[in-house]
Amino acid sequence: MKDTILTAQWKKRELITGLVCFLLANLANLYAIIAYDTPPIELITSLGYVLVATVFLYGVWCVLRLLFYGVRSVLVKKK
């Protein structure tokens, strides 16, 4: 079986992607807090839901990337 090496560039890209997903989930939570006029402590108490939303967004992003690279590999023929 072939050994694989995770490069620093790959780790950095995935970390940034995860942080962007976390930021988007937090922004959605902040919008909901403002829209429904709830106390600001909800930012902390609903952190578990934000983490679940982060994992969901990251999963959706991974599926989109897989579809993109899959379609691209089919359309671009190797020589």
PDB file of N, CA and C in Angstrom:
ATOM      1  N   MET A   1       0.841  -1.165   0.000  1.00  0.00           N
ATOM      2  CA  MET A   1       0.000   0.000   0.000  1.00  0.00           C
ATOM      3  C   MET A   1       0.896   1.241   0.000  1.00  0.00           C
ATOM      4  N   LYS A   2       0.488   2.236  -0.723  1.00  0.00           N
ATOM      5  CA  LYS A   2       1.292   3.444  -0.870  1.00  0.00           C
ATOM      6  C   LYS A   2       1.128   4.358   0.346  1.00  0.00           C
ATOM      7  N   ASP A   3       2.256   4.857   0.859  1.00  0.00           N
ATOM      8  CA  ASP A   3       2.218   5.815   1.957  1.00  0.00           C
ATOM      9  C   ASP A   3       1.910   7.194   1.405  1.00  0.00           C
ATOM     10  N   THR A   4       1.104   7.935   2.121  1.00  0.00           N
ATOM     11  CA  THR A   4       0.782   9.298   1.707  1.00  0.00           C
ATOM     12  C   THR A   4       1.301  10.265   2.753  1.00  0.00           C
ATOM     13  N   ILE A   5       1.628  11.449   2.290  1.00  0.00           N
ATOM     14  CA  ILE A   5       2.147  12.490   3.172  1.00  0.00           C
ATOM     15  C   ILE A   5       1.241  13.707   3.050  1.00  0.00           C
ATOM     16  N   LEU A   6       0.796  14.194   4.192  1.00  0.00           N
ATOM     17  CA  LEU A   6      -0.014  15.405   4.205  1.00  0.00           C
ATOM     18  C   LEU A   6       0.929  16.601   4.257  1.00  0.00           C
ATOM     19  N   THR A   7       0.870  17.423   3.247  1.00  0.00           N
ATOM     20  CA  THR A   7       1.762  18.572   3.183  1.00  0.00           C
ATOM     21  C   THR A   7       1.273  19.687   4.088  1.00  0.00           C
ATOM     22  N   ALA A   8       2.171  20.587   4.409  1.00  0.00           N
ATOM     23  CA  ALA A   8       1.816  21.742   5.240  1.00  0.00           C
ATOM     24  C   ALA A   8       0.792  22.614   4.524  1.00  0.00           C
ATOM     25  N   GLN A   9       0.911  22.724   3.208  1.00  0.00           N
ATOM     26  CA  GLN A   9      -0.033  23.520   2.425  1.00  0.00           C
ATOM     27  C   GLN A   9      -1.442  22.925   2.519  1.00  0.00           C
ATOM     28  N   TRP A  10      -1.552  21.609   2.447  1.00  0.00           N
ATOM     29  CA  TRP A  10      -2.851  20.949   2.536  1.00  0.00           C
ATOM     30  C   TRP A  10      -3.461  21.172   3.912  1.00  0.00           C
ATOM     31  N   LYS A  11      -2.631  21.012   4.969  1.00  0.00           N
ATOM     32  CA  LYS A  11      -3.128  21.211   6.332  1.00  0.00           C
ATOM     33  C   LYS A  11      -3.602  22.644   6.530  1.00  0.00           C
ATOM     34  N   LYS A  12      -2.850  23.606   6.005  1.00  0.00           N
ATOM     35  CA  LYS A  12      -3.217  25.010   6.147  1.00  0.00           C
ATOM     36  C   LYS A  12      -4.527  25.307   5.420  1.00  0.00           C
ATOM     37  N   ARG A  13      -4.693  24.767   4.216  1.00  0.00           N
ATOM     38  CA  ARG A  13      -5.914  24.982   3.445  1.00  0.00           C
ATOM     39  C   ARG A  13      -7.122  24.399   4.168  1.00  0.00           C
ATOM     40  N   GLU A  14      -6.986  23.209   4.731  1.00  0.00           N
ATOM     41  CA  GLU A  14      -8.100  22.580   5.445  1.00  0.00           C
ATOM     42  C   GLU A  14      -8.420  23.324   6.735  1.00  0.00           C
ATOM     43  N   LEU A  15      -7.401  23.826   7.422  1.00  0.00           N
ATOM     44  CA  LEU A  15      -7.631  24.598   8.633  1.00  0.00           C
ATOM     45  C   LEU A  15      -8.376  25.894   8.319  1.00  0.00           C
ATOM     46  N   ILE A  16      -7.961  26.570   7.267  1.00  0.00           N
ATOM     47  CA  ILE A  16      -8.638  27.803   6.868  1.00  0.00           C
ATOM     48  C   ILE A  16     -10.078  27.505   6.453  1.00  0.00           C
ATOM     49  N   THR A  17     -10.292  26.411   5.744  1.00  0.00           N
ATOM     50  CA  THR A  17     -11.641  26.023   5.338  1.00  0.00           C
ATOM     51  C   THR A  17     -12.512  25.764   6.566  1.00  0.00           C
ATOM     52  N   GLY A  18     -11.976  25.064   7.551  1.00  0.00           N
ATOM     53  CA  GLY A  18     -12.719  24.814   8.777  1.00  0.00           C
ATOM     54  C   GLY A  18     -13.035  26.097   9.529  1.00  0.00           C
ATOM     55  N   LEU A  19     -12.083  27.009   9.580  1.00  0.00           N
ATOM     56  CA  LEU A  19     -12.313  28.282  10.261  1.00  0.00           C
ATOM     57  C   LEU A  19     -13.368  29.122   9.548  1.00  0.00           C
ATOM     58  N   VAL A  20     -13.373  29.084   8.220  1.00  0.00           N
ATOM     59  CA  VAL A  20     -14.389  29.818   7.459  1.00  0.00           C
ATOM     60  C   VAL A  20     -15.769  29.222   7.731  1.00  0.00           C
ATOM     61  N   CYS A  21     -15.861  27.901   7.783  1.00  0.00           N
ATOM     62  CA  CYS A  21     -17.143  27.254   8.100  1.00  0.00           C
ATOM     63  C   CYS A  21     -17.600  27.641   9.505  1.00  0.00           C
ATOM     64  N   PHE A  22     -16.669  27.686  10.469  1.00  0.00           N
ATOM     65  CA  PHE A  22     -17.009  28.083  11.831  1.00  0.00           C
ATOM     66  C   PHE A  22     -17.477  29.533  11.867  1.00  0.00           C
ATOM     67  N   LEU A  23     -16.817  30.387  11.117  1.00  0.00           N
ATOM     68  CA  LEU A  23     -17.206  31.797  11.064  1.00  0.00           C
ATOM     69  C   LEU A  23     -18.599  31.959  10.453  1.00  0.00           C
ATOM     70  N   LEU A  24     -18.886  31.229   9.383  1.00  0.00           N
ATOM     71  CA  LEU A  24     -20.210  31.300   8.756  1.00  0.00           C
ATOM     72  C   LEU A  24     -21.302  30.811   9.709  1.00  0.00           C
ATOM     73  N   ALA A  25     -21.023  29.736  10.435  1.00  0.00           N
ATOM     74  CA  ALA A  25     -22.004  29.227  11.390  1.00  0.00           C
ATOM     75  C   ALA A  25     -22.223  30.234  12.518  1.00  0.00           C
ATOM     76  N   ASN A  26     -21.169  30.873  12.975  1.00  0.00           N
ATOM     77  CA  ASN A  26     -21.306  31.889  14.021  1.00  0.00           C
ATOM     78  C   ASN A  26     -22.070  33.106  13.520  1.00  0.00           C
ATOM     79  N   LEU A  27     -21.832  33.504  12.281  1.00  0.00           N
ATOM     80  CA  LEU A  27     -22.570  34.632  11.719  1.00  0.00           C
ATOM     81  C   LEU A  27     -24.054  34.312  11.591  1.00  0.00           C
ATOM     82  N   ALA A  28     -24.364  33.092  11.205  1.00  0.00           N
ATOM     83  CA  ALA A  28     -25.773  32.680  11.128  1.00  0.00           C
ATOM     84  C   ALA A  28     -26.402  32.691  12.520  1.00  0.00           C
ATOM     85  N   ASN A  29     -25.658  32.247  13.516  1.00  0.00           N
ATOM     86  CA  ASN A  29     -26.153  32.268  14.890  1.00  0.00           C
ATOM     87  C   ASN A  29     -26.354  33.705  15.364  1.00  0.00           C
ATOM     88  N   LEU A  30     -25.430  34.577  15.054  1.00  0.00           N
ATOM     89  CA  LEU A  30     -25.546  35.984  15.436  1.00  0.00           C
ATOM     90  C   LEU A  30     -26.759  36.624  14.769  1.00  0.00           C
ATOM     91  N   TYR A  31     -26.979  36.303  13.510  1.00  0.00           N
ATOM     92  CA  TYR A  31     -28.162  36.818  12.811  1.00  0.00           C
ATOM     93  C   TYR A  31     -29.447  36.351  13.504  1.00  0.00           C
ATOM     94  N   ALA A  32     -29.490  35.074  13.882  1.00  0.00           N
ATOM     95  CA  ALA A  32     -30.677  34.545  14.550  1.00  0.00           C
ATOM     96  C   ALA A  32     -30.889  35.216  15.907  1.00  0.00           C
ATOM     97  N   ILE A  33     -29.811  35.480  16.606  1.00  0.00           N
ATOM     98  CA  ILE A  33     -29.914  36.144  17.915  1.00  0.00           C
ATOM     99  C   ILE A  33     -30.465  37.556  17.753  1.00  0.00           C
ATOM    100  N   ILE A  34     -29.991  38.257  16.746  1.00  0.00           N
ATOM    101  CA  ILE A  34     -30.478  39.621  16.502  1.00  0.00           C
ATOM    102  C   ILE A  34     -31.921  39.592  15.999  1.00  0.00           C
ATOM    103  N   ALA A  35     -32.223  38.693  15.079  1.00  0.00           N
ATOM    104  CA  ALA A  35     -33.562  38.639  14.487  1.00  0.00           C
ATOM    105  C   ALA A  35     -34.632  38.272  15.508  1.00  0.00           C
ATOM    106  N   TYR A  36     -34.306  37.352  16.426  1.00  0.00           N
ATOM    107  CA  TYR A  36     -35.305  36.907  17.394  1.00  0.00           C
ATOM    108  C   TYR A  36     -35.170  37.626  18.738  1.00  0.00           C
ATOM    109  N   ASP A  37     -34.298  38.613  18.796  1.00  0.00           N
ATOM    110  CA  ASP A  37     -34.137  39.470  19.973  1.00  0.00           C
ATOM    111  C   ASP A  37     -33.932  38.652  21.254  1.00  0.00           C
ATOM    112  N   THR A  38     -32.960  37.746  21.197  1.00  0.00           N
ATOM    113  CA  THR A  38     -32.633  36.933  22.368  1.00  0.00           C
ATOM    114  C   THR A  38     -31.406  37.510  23.064  1.00  0.00           C
ATOM    115  N   PRO A  39     -31.135  37.119  24.292  1.00  0.00           N
ATOM    116  CA  PRO A  39     -29.982  37.668  25.005  1.00  0.00           C
ATOM    117  C   PRO A  39     -28.658  37.255  24.359  1.00  0.00           C
ATOM    118  N   PRO A  40     -27.645  38.113  24.442  1.00  0.00           N
ATOM    119  CA  PRO A  40     -26.356  37.823  23.814  1.00  0.00           C
ATOM    120  C   PRO A  40     -25.641  36.599  24.393  1.00  0.00           C
ATOM    121  N   ILE A  41     -26.011  36.152  25.570  1.00  0.00           N
ATOM    122  CA  ILE A  41     -25.398  34.965  26.165  1.00  0.00           C
ATOM    123  C   ILE A  41     -25.633  33.735  25.296  1.00  0.00           C
ATOM    124  N   GLU A  42     -26.613  33.824  24.395  1.00  0.00           N
ATOM    125  CA  GLU A  42     -26.899  32.724  23.467  1.00  0.00           C
ATOM    126  C   GLU A  42     -25.703  32.421  22.557  1.00  0.00           C
ATOM    127  N   LEU A  43     -24.829  33.393  22.348  1.00  0.00           N
ATOM    128  CA  LEU A  43     -23.635  33.129  21.551  1.00  0.00           C
ATOM    129  C   LEU A  43     -22.791  32.036  22.191  1.00  0.00           C
ATOM    130  N   ILE A  44     -22.758  32.005  23.502  1.00  0.00           N
ATOM    131  CA  ILE A  44     -21.954  31.011  24.209  1.00  0.00           C
ATOM    132  C   ILE A  44     -22.747  29.725  24.433  1.00  0.00           C
ATOM    133  N   THR A  45     -23.992  29.869  24.842  1.00  0.00           N
ATOM    134  CA  THR A  45     -24.771  28.678  25.181  1.00  0.00           C
ATOM    135  C   THR A  45     -25.131  27.828  23.962  1.00  0.00           C
ATOM    136  N   SER A  46     -25.158  28.422  22.794  1.00  0.00           N
ATOM    137  CA  SER A  46     -25.490  27.647  21.594  1.00  0.00           C
ATOM    138  C   SER A  46     -24.248  27.264  20.794  1.00  0.00           C
ATOM    139  N   LEU A  47     -23.103  27.257  21.458  1.00  0.00           N
ATOM    140  CA  LEU A  47     -21.853  26.912  20.777  1.00  0.00           C
ATOM    141  C   LEU A  47     -21.868  25.469  20.260  1.00  0.00           C
ATOM    142  N   GLY A  48     -22.541  24.578  20.956  1.00  0.00           N
ATOM    143  CA  GLY A  48     -22.647  23.189  20.484  1.00  0.00           C
ATOM    144  C   GLY A  48     -23.359  23.099  19.145  1.00  0.00           C
ATOM    145  N   TYR A  49     -24.432  23.871  19.018  1.00  0.00           N
ATOM    146  CA  TYR A  49     -25.156  23.888  17.739  1.00  0.00           C
ATOM    147  C   TYR A  49     -24.295  24.506  16.638  1.00  0.00           C
ATOM    148  N   VAL A  50     -23.515  25.493  17.009  1.00  0.00           N
ATOM    149  CA  VAL A  50     -22.621  26.133  16.033  1.00  0.00           C
ATOM    150  C   VAL A  50     -21.577  25.128  15.557  1.00  0.00           C
ATOM    151  N   LEU A  51     -21.058  24.320  16.459  1.00  0.00           N
ATOM    152  CA  LEU A  51     -20.077  23.307  16.060  1.00  0.00           C
ATOM    153  C   LEU A  51     -20.696  22.253  15.151  1.00  0.00           C
ATOM    154  N   VAL A  52     -21.929  21.867  15.445  1.00  0.00           N
ATOM    155  CA  VAL A  52     -22.627  20.910  14.574  1.00  0.00           C
ATOM    156  C   VAL A  52     -22.842  21.527  13.190  1.00  0.00           C
ATOM    157  N   ALA A  53     -23.244  22.797  13.157  1.00  0.00           N
ATOM    158  CA  ALA A  53     -23.432  23.488  11.874  1.00  0.00           C
ATOM    159  C   ALA A  53     -22.104  23.610  11.131  1.00  0.00           C
ATOM    160  N   THR A  54     -21.010  23.802  11.864  1.00  0.00           N
ATOM    161  CA  THR A  54     -19.687  23.889  11.245  1.00  0.00           C
ATOM    162  C   THR A  54     -19.331  22.573  10.561  1.00  0.00           C
ATOM    163  N   VAL A  55     -19.558  21.474  11.259  1.00  0.00           N
ATOM    164  CA  VAL A  55     -19.264  20.154  10.679  1.00  0.00           C
ATOM    165  C   VAL A  55     -20.141  19.910   9.459  1.00  0.00           C
ATOM    166  N   PHE A  56     -21.396  20.304   9.526  1.00  0.00           N
ATOM    167  CA  PHE A  56     -22.303  20.151   8.394  1.00  0.00           C
ATOM    168  C   PHE A  56     -21.812  20.965   7.191  1.00  0.00           C
ATOM    169  N   LEU A  57     -21.461  22.238   7.422  1.00  0.00           N
ATOM    170  CA  LEU A  57     -20.967  23.082   6.328  1.00  0.00           C
ATOM    171  C   LEU A  57     -19.681  22.523   5.730  1.00  0.00           C
ATOM    172  N   TYR A  58     -18.793  22.033   6.585  1.00  0.00           N
ATOM    173  CA  TYR A  58     -17.538  21.450   6.106  1.00  0.00           C
ATOM    174  C   TYR A  58     -17.823  20.203   5.260  1.00  0.00           C
ATOM    175  N   GLY A  59     -18.781  19.394   5.702  1.00  0.00           N
ATOM    176  CA  GLY A  59     -19.156  18.203   4.933  1.00  0.00           C
ATOM    177  C   GLY A  59     -19.734  18.554   3.574  1.00  0.00           C
ATOM    178  N   VAL A  60     -20.600  19.571   3.540  1.00  0.00           N
ATOM    179  CA  VAL A  60     -21.161  20.020   2.265  1.00  0.00           C
ATOM    180  C   VAL A  60     -20.048  20.519   1.349  1.00  0.00           C
ATOM    181  N   TRP A  61     -19.113  21.266   1.912  1.00  0.00           N
ATOM    182  CA  TRP A  61     -17.994  21.781   1.118  1.00  0.00           C
ATOM    183  C   TRP A  61     -17.143  20.631   0.567  1.00  0.00           C
ATOM    184  N   CYS A  62     -16.916  19.596   1.363  1.00  0.00           N
ATOM    185  CA  CYS A  62     -16.142  18.444   0.898  1.00  0.00           C
ATOM    186  C   CYS A  62     -16.855  17.716  -0.240  1.00  0.00           C
ATOM    187  N   VAL A  63     -18.165  17.560  -0.115  1.00  0.00           N
ATOM    188  CA  VAL A  63     -18.933  16.905  -1.182  1.00  0.00           C
ATOM    189  C   VAL A  63     -18.867  17.735  -2.469  1.00  0.00           C
ATOM    190  N   LEU A  64     -18.996  19.050  -2.352  1.00  0.00           N
ATOM    191  CA  LEU A  64     -18.898  19.908  -3.532  1.00  0.00           C
ATOM    192  C   LEU A  64     -17.522  19.807  -4.188  1.00  0.00           C
ATOM    193  N   ARG A  65     -16.471  19.760  -3.375  1.00  0.00           N
ATOM    194  CA  ARG A  65     -15.121  19.616  -3.932  1.00  0.00           C
ATOM    195  C   ARG A  65     -14.952  18.274  -4.623  1.00  0.00           C
ATOM    196  N   LEU A  66     -15.475  17.204  -4.000  1.00  0.00           N
ATOM    197  CA  LEU A  66     -15.387  15.888  -4.633  1.00  0.00           C
ATOM    198  C   LEU A  66     -16.108  15.863  -5.975  1.00  0.00           C
ATOM    199  N   LEU A  67     -17.293  16.458  -6.028  1.00  0.00           N
ATOM    200  CA  LEU A  67     -18.029  16.527  -7.288  1.00  0.00           C
ATOM    201  C   LEU A  67     -17.264  17.332  -8.329  1.00  0.00           C
ATOM    202  N   PHE A  68     -16.717  18.468  -7.926  1.00  0.00           N
ATOM    203  CA  PHE A  68     -15.984  19.320  -8.854  1.00  0.00           C
ATOM    204  C   PHE A  68     -14.774  18.598  -9.435  1.00  0.00           C
ATOM    205  N   TYR A  69     -13.955  17.996  -8.550  1.00  0.00           N
ATOM    206  CA  TYR A  69     -12.752  17.313  -9.043  1.00  0.00           C
ATOM    207  C   TYR A  69     -13.102  16.041  -9.806  1.00  0.00           C
ATOM    208  N   GLY A  70     -14.195  15.391  -9.438  1.00  0.00           N
ATOM    209  CA  GLY A  70     -14.625  14.209 -10.179  1.00  0.00           C
ATOM    210  C   GLY A  70     -15.061  14.549 -11.590  1.00  0.00           C
ATOM    211  N   VAL A  71     -15.874  15.590 -11.722  1.00  0.00           N
ATOM    212  CA  VAL A  71     -16.328  16.016 -13.048  1.00  0.00           C
ATOM    213  C   VAL A  71     -15.150  16.524 -13.867  1.00  0.00           C
ATOM    214  N   ARG A  72     -14.266  17.270 -13.220  1.00  0.00           N
ATOM    215  CA  ARG A  72     -13.100  17.803 -13.925  1.00  0.00           C
ATOM    216  C   ARG A  72     -12.190  16.679 -14.425  1.00  0.00           C
ATOM    217  N   SER A  73     -12.016  15.639 -13.617  1.00  0.00           N
ATOM    218  CA  SER A  73     -11.147  14.536 -14.035  1.00  0.00           C
ATOM    219  C   SER A  73     -11.774  13.756 -15.195  1.00  0.00           C
ATOM    220  N   VAL A  74     -13.099  13.725 -15.262  1.00  0.00           N
ATOM    221  CA  VAL A  74     -13.762  13.034 -16.366  1.00  0.00           C
ATOM    222  C   VAL A  74     -13.671  13.864 -17.645  1.00  0.00           C
ATOM    223  N   LEU A  75     -13.844  15.173 -17.515  1.00  0.00           N
ATOM    224  CA  LEU A  75     -13.847  16.035 -18.687  1.00  0.00           C
ATOM    225  C   LEU A  75     -12.449  16.297 -19.244  1.00  0.00           C
ATOM    226  N   VAL A  76     -11.463  16.369 -18.387  1.00  0.00           N
ATOM    227  CA  VAL A  76     -10.086  16.593 -18.831  1.00  0.00           C
ATOM    228  C   VAL A  76      -9.433  15.244 -19.009  1.00  0.00           C
ATOM    229  N   LYS A  77      -9.185  14.906 -20.249  1.00  0.00           N
ATOM    230  CA  LYS A  77      -8.603  13.608 -20.542  1.00  0.00           C
ATOM    231  C   LYS A  77      -7.083  13.654 -20.372  1.00  0.00           C
ATOM    232  N   LYS A  78      -6.564  12.604 -19.751  1.00  0.00           N
ATOM    233  CA  LYS A  78      -5.116  12.511 -19.560  1.00  0.00           C
ATOM    234  C   LYS A  78      -4.473  12.058 -20.862  1.00  0.00           C
ATOM    235  N   LYS A  79      -3.292  12.593 -21.125  1.00  0.00           N
ATOM    236  CA  LYS A  79      -2.569  12.211 -22.349  1.00  0.00           C
ATOM    237  C   LYS A  79      -1.629  11.075 -22.104  1.00  0.00           C
TER     238      LYS A  79
END
